[in-house]
PDB file of C-alpha atoms in Angstrom:
ATOM      1  CA  LEU A   1      24.038  -7.123  -2.265  1.00  0.00           C
ATOM      2  CA  ILE A   2      22.806  -3.533  -2.120  1.00  0.00           C
ATOM      3  CA  ASP A   3      20.892  -4.152  -5.349  1.00  0.00           C
ATOM      4  CA  ILE A   4      18.845  -6.996  -3.898  1.00  0.00           C
ATOM      5  CA  GLY A   5      15.152  -6.306  -4.420  1.00  0.00           C
ATOM      6  CA  ASP A   6      11.956  -7.816  -3.062  1.00  0.00           C
ATOM      7  CA  ASP A   7      11.497 -10.007  -6.136  1.00  0.00           C
ATOM      8  CA  CYS A   8      14.920 -11.602  -5.549  1.00  0.00           C
ATOM      9  CA  LEU A   9      14.316 -11.974  -1.809  1.00  0.00           C
ATOM     10  CA  VAL A  10      11.017 -13.759  -2.437  1.00  0.00           C
ATOM     11  CA  THR A  11      12.954 -16.329  -4.438  1.00  0.00           C
ATOM     12  CA  LEU A  12      15.623 -16.553  -1.736  1.00  0.00           C
ATOM     13  CA  ALA A  13      13.057 -16.942   1.017  1.00  0.00           C
ATOM     14  CA  ALA A  14      11.542 -19.893  -0.799  1.00  0.00           C
ATOM     15  CA  ALA A  15      14.913 -21.563  -1.404  1.00  0.00           C
ATOM     16  CA  LEU A  16      17.142 -20.775   1.581  1.00  0.00           C
ATOM     17  CA  HIS A  17      17.001 -21.704   5.231  1.00  0.00           C
ATOM     18  CA  ALA A  18      15.224 -19.116   7.362  1.00  0.00           C
ATOM     19  CA  SER A  19      18.243 -18.559   9.604  1.00  0.00           C
ATOM     20  CA  SER A  20      20.313 -17.516   6.578  1.00  0.00           C
ATOM     21  CA  LEU A  21      17.847 -14.793   5.684  1.00  0.00           C
ATOM     22  CA  LEU A  22      17.638 -13.637   9.288  1.00  0.00           C
ATOM     23  CA  SER A  23      21.431 -13.377   9.376  1.00  0.00           C
ATOM     24  CA  LEU A  24      21.262 -11.216   6.272  1.00  0.00           C
ATOM     25  CA  ALA A  25      18.596  -9.044   7.907  1.00  0.00           C
ATOM     26  CA  LEU A  26      20.855  -8.451  10.925  1.00  0.00           C
ATOM     27  CA  THR A  27      23.710  -7.043   8.836  1.00  0.00           C
ATOM     28  CA  SER A  28      22.096  -3.647   8.178  1.00  0.00           C
ATOM     29  CA  LYS A  29      18.883  -1.670   8.433  1.00  0.00           C
ATOM     30  CA  LEU A  30      18.517  -1.826   4.661  1.00  0.00           C
ATOM     31  CA  PHE A  31      18.591  -5.622   4.565  1.00  0.00           C
ATOM     32  CA  CYS A  32      16.318  -5.791   7.607  1.00  0.00           C
ATOM     33  CA  ARG A  33      13.750  -3.705   5.738  1.00  0.00           C
ATOM     34  CA  LEU A  34      14.068  -5.731   2.547  1.00  0.00           C
ATOM     35  CA  VAL A  35      13.975  -9.120   4.248  1.00  0.00           C
ATOM     36  CA  CYS A  36      11.498  -8.550   7.078  1.00  0.00           C
ATOM     37  CA  SER A  37       9.113  -5.943   5.699  1.00  0.00           C
ATOM     38  CA  GLY A  38       9.176  -6.537   1.942  1.00  0.00           C
ATOM     39  CA  ASN A  39       7.249  -9.026  -0.157  1.00  0.00           C
ATOM     40  CA  SER A  40       9.539 -11.791   1.083  1.00  0.00           C
ATOM     41  CA  SER A  41       8.362 -11.367   4.682  1.00  0.00           C
ATOM     42  CA  ARG A  42       5.421 -13.758   4.371  1.00  0.00           C
ATOM     43  CA  LEU A  43       7.549 -16.591   2.970  1.00  0.00           C
ATOM     44  CA  LEU A  44      10.338 -15.887   5.444  1.00  0.00           C
ATOM     45  CA  TRP A  45       8.088 -16.201   8.490  1.00  0.00           C
ATOM     46  CA  ALA A  46       6.401 -19.323   7.134  1.00  0.00           C
ATOM     47  CA  ARG A  47       9.778 -20.986   6.557  1.00  0.00           C
ATOM     48  CA  LEU A  48      11.090 -19.903   9.958  1.00  0.00           C
ATOM     49  CA  VAL A  49       8.074 -21.370  11.759  1.00  0.00           C
ATOM     50  CA  ARG A  50       8.326 -24.659   9.875  1.00  0.00           C
ATOM     51  CA  SER A  51      12.036 -24.995  10.639  1.00  0.00           C
ATOM     52  CA  LYS A  52      11.793 -24.117  14.346  1.00  0.00           C
ATOM     53  CA  PHE A  53       8.451 -25.627  15.329  1.00  0.00           C
ATOM     54  CA  PHE A  54       8.002 -28.404  12.731  1.00  0.00           C
ATOM     55  CA  TRP A  55       4.934 -26.630  11.378  1.00  0.00           C
ATOM     56  CA  PRO A  56       3.034 -28.581   8.657  1.00  0.00           C
ATOM     57  CA  LEU A  57       4.086 -27.645   5.114  1.00  0.00           C
ATOM     58  CA  THR A  58       1.733 -25.021   3.661  1.00  0.00           C
ATOM     59  CA  SER A  59       1.865 -22.337   1.001  1.00  0.00           C
ATOM     60  CA  GLN A  60       0.266 -19.761   3.289  1.00  0.00           C
ATOM     61  CA  ALA A  61       1.683 -18.149   6.414  1.00  0.00           C
ATOM     62  CA  SER A  62      -0.431 -17.610   9.521  1.00  0.00           C
ATOM     63  CA  PRO A  63      -0.977 -13.897  10.248  1.00  0.00           C
ATOM     64  CA  GLY A  64      -1.877 -14.767  13.835  1.00  0.00           C
ATOM     65  CA  LEU A  65       1.411 -16.557  14.313  1.00  0.00           C
ATOM     66  CA  TYR A  66       3.259 -13.652  12.663  1.00  0.00           C
ATOM     67  CA  ARG A  67       1.778 -11.248  15.211  1.00  0.00           C
ATOM     68  CA  ALA A  68       2.587 -13.620  18.066  1.00  0.00           C
ATOM     69  CA  LEU A  69       6.239 -13.779  17.015  1.00  0.00           C
ATOM     70  CA  SER A  70       6.534 -10.011  16.517  1.00  0.00           C
ATOM     71  CA  ASN A  71       8.069  -7.860  19.251  1.00  0.00           C
ATOM     72  CA  VAL A  72       5.407  -5.132  19.173  1.00  0.00           C
ATOM     73  CA  GLN A  73       4.175  -4.759  22.737  1.00  0.00           C
ATOM     74  CA  HIS A  74       1.701  -1.921  22.320  1.00  0.00           C
ATOM     75  CA  PHE A  75       0.592   0.890  20.048  1.00  0.00           C
ATOM     76  CA  LYS A  76       0.361   4.524  21.018  1.00  0.00           C
ATOM     77  CA  TRP A  77      -1.401   7.429  19.355  1.00  0.00           C
ATOM     78  CA  HIS A  78       0.589  10.607  18.702  1.00  0.00           C
ATOM     79  CA  LYS A  79      -0.852  13.985  17.809  1.00  0.00           C
ATOM     80  CA  CYS A  80       1.084  15.292  14.808  1.00  0.00           C
ATOM     81  CA  GLU A  81       1.495  18.632  13.124  1.00  0.00           C
ATOM     82  CA  LEU A  82       0.299  18.887   9.532  1.00  0.00           C
ATOM     83  CA  GLU A  83       2.402  20.560   6.877  1.00  0.00           C
ATOM     84  CA  THR A  84       0.790  21.231   3.498  1.00  0.00           C
ATOM     85  CA  ALA A  85       0.225  24.031   1.014  1.00  0.00           C
ATOM     86  CA  ARG A  86      -2.325  26.619   2.166  1.00  0.00           C
ATOM     87  CA  HIS A  87      -4.547  26.106  -0.880  1.00  0.00           C
ATOM     88  CA  ARG A  88      -4.711  22.364  -0.144  1.00  0.00           C
ATOM     89  CA  ARG A  89      -5.831  22.644   3.481  1.00  0.00           C
ATOM     90  CA  PRO A  90      -9.567  23.034   2.645  1.00  0.00           C
ATOM     91  CA  TYR A  91      -9.373  19.758   0.706  1.00  0.00           C
ATOM     92  CA  LEU A  92      -8.003  17.890   3.737  1.00  0.00           C
ATOM     93  CA  ASP A  93     -10.137  19.157   6.630  1.00  0.00           C
ATOM     94  CA  GLY A  94     -13.273  17.043   6.908  1.00  0.00           C
ATOM     95  CA  ARG A  95     -12.138  14.668   4.171  1.00  0.00           C
ATOM     96  CA  THR A  96     -13.757  11.210   4.300  1.00  0.00           C
ATOM     97  CA  SER A  97     -14.179   8.036   2.235  1.00  0.00           C
ATOM     98  CA  SER A  98     -10.738   8.211   0.609  1.00  0.00           C
ATOM     99  CA  ALA A  99      -8.391   5.226   0.304  1.00  0.00           C
ATOM    100  CA  ALA A 100      -4.655   4.852   0.889  1.00  0.00           C
ATOM    101  CA  CYS A 101      -1.892   2.281   0.570  1.00  0.00           C
ATOM    102  CA  CYS A 102       1.890   2.009   0.724  1.00  0.00           C
ATOM    103  CA  LEU A 103       3.473   1.652  -2.727  1.00  0.00           C
ATOM    104  CA  GLU A 104       7.222   0.995  -2.788  1.00  0.00           C
ATOM    105  CA  GLY A 105       7.643   2.546   0.654  1.00  0.00           C
ATOM    106  CA  GLN A 106       5.573   5.646  -0.179  1.00  0.00           C
ATOM    107  CA  LEU A 107       2.179   6.260   1.450  1.00  0.00           C
ATOM    108  CA  LEU A 108      -0.352   7.427  -1.148  1.00  0.00           C
ATOM    109  CA  MET A 109      -3.985   8.520  -0.808  1.00  0.00           C
ATOM    110  CA  PHE A 110      -6.567   8.913  -3.559  1.00  0.00           C
ATOM    111  CA  GLY A 111     -10.039  10.401  -3.818  1.00  0.00           C
ATOM    112  CA  GLY A 112     -12.727  10.859  -1.193  1.00  0.00           C
ATOM    113  CA  THR A 113     -15.186  13.636  -0.470  1.00  0.00           C
ATOM    114  CA  LEU A 114     -15.696  16.604   1.856  1.00  0.00           C
ATOM    115  CA  ASN A 115     -18.268  17.821   4.368  1.00  0.00           C
ATOM    116  CA  GLY A 116     -19.555  14.476   5.556  1.00  0.00           C
ATOM    117  CA  ASN A 117     -20.042  12.977   2.099  1.00  0.00           C
ATOM    118  CA  MET A 118     -22.127  16.007   1.076  1.00  0.00           C
ATOM    119  CA  GLY A 119     -19.285  17.921  -0.558  1.00  0.00           C
ATOM    120  CA  PRO A 120     -17.582  17.519  -3.920  1.00  0.00           C
ATOM    121  CA  LEU A 121     -15.991  14.242  -4.958  1.00  0.00           C
ATOM    122  CA  LEU A 122     -12.202  14.337  -5.196  1.00  0.00           C
ATOM    123  CA  ASP A 123      -9.784  12.767  -7.671  1.00  0.00           C
ATOM    124  CA  ASP A 124      -6.410  13.934  -6.367  1.00  0.00           C
ATOM    125  CA  LEU A 125      -3.456  11.653  -5.662  1.00  0.00           C
ATOM    126  CA  LEU A 126      -1.597  12.723  -2.533  1.00  0.00           C
ATOM    127  CA  HIS A 127       1.774  11.717  -1.120  1.00  0.00           C
ATOM    128  CA  ILE A 128       1.892  11.449   2.690  1.00  0.00           C
ATOM    129  CA  LYS A 129       5.186  11.507   4.583  1.00  0.00           C
ATOM    130  CA  TYR A 130       5.582  11.050   8.348  1.00  0.00           C
ATOM    131  CA  ASP A 131       8.537  12.480  10.237  1.00  0.00           C
ATOM    132  CA  ARG A 132       8.809  10.210  13.291  1.00  0.00           C
ATOM    133  CA  ILE A 133      11.334  12.396  15.094  1.00  0.00           C
ATOM    134  CA  ASN A 134       9.476  15.699  14.829  1.00  0.00           C
ATOM    135  CA  LYS A 135       6.002  14.088  14.630  1.00  0.00           C
ATOM    136  CA  VAL A 136       5.098  16.025  11.507  1.00  0.00           C
ATOM    137  CA  VAL A 137       2.888  14.765   8.673  1.00  0.00           C
ATOM    138  CA  THR A 138       3.577  16.336   5.282  1.00  0.00           C
ATOM    139  CA  ILE A 139       0.999  16.010   2.501  1.00  0.00           C
ATOM    140  CA  LYS A 140       1.801  16.986  -1.073  1.00  0.00           C
ATOM    141  CA  GLN A 141       0.343  16.435  -4.512  1.00  0.00           C
ATOM    142  CA  ALA A 142       1.914  13.308  -6.020  1.00  0.00           C
ATOM    143  CA  LEU A 143       3.682  13.937  -9.302  1.00  0.00           C
ATOM    144  CA  LEU A 144       2.097  12.261 -12.327  1.00  0.00           C
ATOM    145  CA  SER A 145       4.162  11.239 -15.322  1.00  0.00           C
ATOM    146  CA  GLY A 146       3.884  13.393 -18.424  1.00  0.00           C
ATOM    147  CA  ASP A 147       3.109  10.201 -20.350  1.00  0.00           C
ATOM    148  CA  SER A 148       0.067   9.443 -18.165  1.00  0.00           C
ATOM    149  CA  ASP A 149      -3.096   8.941 -20.261  1.00  0.00           C
ATOM    150  CA  GLU A 150      -5.966  11.052 -18.912  1.00  0.00           C
ATOM    151  CA  ALA A 151      -8.435   8.435 -20.154  1.00  0.00           C
ATOM    152  CA  MET A 152      -6.912   5.907 -17.735  1.00  0.00           C
ATOM    153  CA  HIS A 153      -7.466   8.136 -14.692  1.00  0.00           C
ATOM    154  CA  PRO A 154      -9.942   6.612 -12.184  1.00  0.00           C
ATOM    155  CA  GLY A 155     -11.911   9.865 -11.900  1.00  0.00           C
ATOM    156  CA  PRO A 156     -13.592  11.361  -8.800  1.00  0.00           C
ATOM    157  CA  ARG A 157     -14.894   8.746  -6.369  1.00  0.00           C
ATOM    158  CA  ARG A 158     -15.396   7.808  -2.737  1.00  0.00           C
ATOM    159  CA  GLY A 159     -15.782   4.531  -0.893  1.00  0.00           C
ATOM    160  CA  HIS A 160     -13.302   2.769  -3.196  1.00  0.00           C
ATOM    161  CA  THR A 161     -10.399   0.493  -2.288  1.00  0.00           C
ATOM    162  CA  MET A 162      -6.722   1.124  -3.006  1.00  0.00           C
ATOM    163  CA  THR A 163      -4.514  -1.928  -2.513  1.00  0.00           C
ATOM    164  CA  ALA A 164      -0.801  -2.462  -3.076  1.00  0.00           C
ATOM    165  CA  THR A 165       0.069  -5.588  -5.054  1.00  0.00           C
ATOM    166  CA  THR A 166       2.293  -6.679  -7.950  1.00  0.00           C
ATOM    167  CA  LEU A 167       1.698  -7.285 -11.639  1.00  0.00           C
ATOM    168  CA  GLY A 168       4.406  -9.701 -12.661  1.00  0.00           C
ATOM    169  CA  VAL A 169       7.349  -8.173 -10.801  1.00  0.00           C
ATOM    170  CA  THR A 170       6.102  -4.572 -10.920  1.00  0.00           C
ATOM    171  CA  PRO A 171       4.759  -3.062  -7.654  1.00  0.00           C
ATOM    172  CA  VAL A 172       1.425  -1.328  -8.304  1.00  0.00           C
ATOM    173  CA  ALA A 173      -1.582   0.101  -6.484  1.00  0.00           C
ATOM    174  CA  CYS A 174      -5.000  -1.106  -7.636  1.00  0.00           C
ATOM    175  CA  ILE A 175      -8.158   1.020  -7.282  1.00  0.00           C
ATOM    176  CA  ILE A 176     -11.510  -0.751  -7.550  1.00  0.00           C
ATOM    177  CA  GLY A 177     -15.121   0.368  -7.191  1.00  0.00           C
ATOM    178  CA  GLY A 178     -16.591   3.238  -5.205  1.00  0.00           C
ATOM    179  CA  TRP A 179     -19.267   5.858  -5.821  1.00  0.00           C
ATOM    180  CA  GLY A 180     -18.780   8.649  -8.339  1.00  0.00           C
ATOM    181  CA  ASN A 181     -20.753  11.332 -10.117  1.00  0.00           C
ATOM    182  CA  GLY A 182     -22.274   8.492 -12.131  1.00  0.00           C
ATOM    183  CA  GLU A 183     -22.217   4.711 -12.014  1.00  0.00           C
ATOM    184  CA  ILE A 184     -18.687   3.368 -11.522  1.00  0.00           C
ATOM    185  CA  GLU A 185     -17.853  -0.017 -12.982  1.00  0.00           C
ATOM    186  CA  MET A 186     -15.549  -2.478 -11.237  1.00  0.00           C
ATOM    187  CA  THR A 187     -12.812  -1.984 -13.832  1.00  0.00           C
ATOM    188  CA  PRO A 188      -9.470  -1.901 -11.979  1.00  0.00           C
ATOM    189  CA  HIS A 189      -7.261   1.166 -12.324  1.00  0.00           C
ATOM    190  CA  ILE A 190      -3.545   0.557 -11.867  1.00  0.00           C
ATOM    191  CA  LEU A 191      -1.053   3.082 -10.492  1.00  0.00           C
ATOM    192  CA  SER A 192       2.644   2.434 -11.072  1.00  0.00           C
ATOM    193  CA  LYS A 193       5.778   4.450 -10.407  1.00  0.00           C
ATOM    194  CA  HIS A 194       7.985   5.604 -13.266  1.00  0.00           C
ATOM    195  CA  THR A 195      11.107   7.736 -13.456  1.00  0.00           C
ATOM    196  CA  SER A 196       9.122  10.888 -14.265  1.00  0.00           C
ATOM    197  CA  GLY A 197       6.301  10.225 -11.796  1.00  0.00           C
ATOM    198  CA  TYR A 198       3.263   8.020 -11.226  1.00  0.00           C
ATOM    199  CA  GLN A 199       1.244   6.705 -14.132  1.00  0.00           C
ATOM    200  CA  TRP A 200      -2.327   5.354 -14.420  1.00  0.00           C
ATOM    201  CA  SER A 201      -3.320   2.420 -16.595  1.00  0.00           C
ATOM    202  CA  SER A 202      -6.265   0.059 -16.955  1.00  0.00           C
ATOM    203  CA  PRO A 203      -5.392  -3.588 -17.688  1.00  0.00           C
ATOM    204  CA  GLN A 204      -7.442  -6.032 -19.684  1.00  0.00           C
ATOM    205  CA  THR A 205      -9.507  -8.342 -17.494  1.00  0.00           C
ATOM    206  CA  THR A 206     -11.133 -11.728 -18.047  1.00  0.00           C
ATOM    207  CA  GLY A 207     -13.904 -13.615 -16.304  1.00  0.00           C
ATOM    208  CA  ALA A 208     -17.080 -12.352 -14.664  1.00  0.00           C
ATOM    209  CA  GLU A 209     -16.916  -8.759 -13.450  1.00  0.00           C
ATOM    210  CA  PRO A 210     -18.028  -8.284  -9.816  1.00  0.00           C
ATOM    211  CA  GLN A 211     -21.241  -6.373  -9.179  1.00  0.00           C
ATOM    212  CA  TRP A 212     -20.815  -2.643  -8.670  1.00  0.00           C
ATOM    213  CA  ARG A 213     -20.108  -1.760  -5.057  1.00  0.00           C
ATOM    214  CA  ALA A 214     -18.696   0.854  -2.677  1.00  0.00           C
ATOM    215  CA  PHE A 215     -17.381   0.929   0.895  1.00  0.00           C
ATOM    216  CA  HIS A 216     -16.135  -2.615   0.459  1.00  0.00           C
ATOM    217  CA  SER A 217     -12.696  -3.956   1.376  1.00  0.00           C
ATOM    218  CA  ALA A 218      -9.844  -5.581  -0.530  1.00  0.00           C
ATOM    219  CA  THR A 219      -6.566  -7.257   0.363  1.00  0.00           C
ATOM    220  CA  GLU A 220      -3.767  -9.113  -1.376  1.00  0.00           C
ATOM    221  CA  ILE A 221      -3.616 -12.901  -1.043  1.00  0.00           C
ATOM    222  CA  GLY A 222      -0.651 -14.481  -2.769  1.00  0.00           C
ATOM    223  CA  THR A 223      -0.433 -12.725  -6.132  1.00  0.00           C
ATOM    224  CA  GLY A 224      -4.077 -11.651  -6.396  1.00  0.00           C
ATOM    225  CA  LEU A 225      -6.612  -9.319  -4.800  1.00  0.00           C
TER     226      LEU A 225
END
């Protein structure tokens, strides 16, 4: 059971009764995270609502209903301490127009610019970790795999999107668009995690390419962006 992953739980959520998955989630914090906050969460909530409230059969869950059933009562801002290498601090203060997402439980941030969009464009990939107990945010350079092809790197940009999704069964982050030192095409750049670090790639695409754009938004719907 410890080896159950999100891909397996998605299948279970589609096949089992919702109460069975909720019982599994109650057995440990690990299962609660996998069942209720992984990729299976959307299917789990949809199935739970249909079984308890006779909701019409649909392939999409209602985000409004998900929020209504959640136990979050309020949000509160906390001022945190920042821990990072001294040489990196100038590249964080005044940073804007970057993008971030959570890939396999790790918060990652890429790109952006400094000094109110007047400074240099950035192309660094940063790992952000939050210590809830001590209220400390630690930012470090994310480790890239030695096999990573430099030609696949997205390059310096701002105003892009960075969205977590899956390709097949592989969790990835997808970077699209933005402004760079020159014109930036809408070719997607894919970031995936490997044993030796993160690796960039650029998949083949079909169909009409969207017009070039920046400061747009992107989200995952089903298995697509």
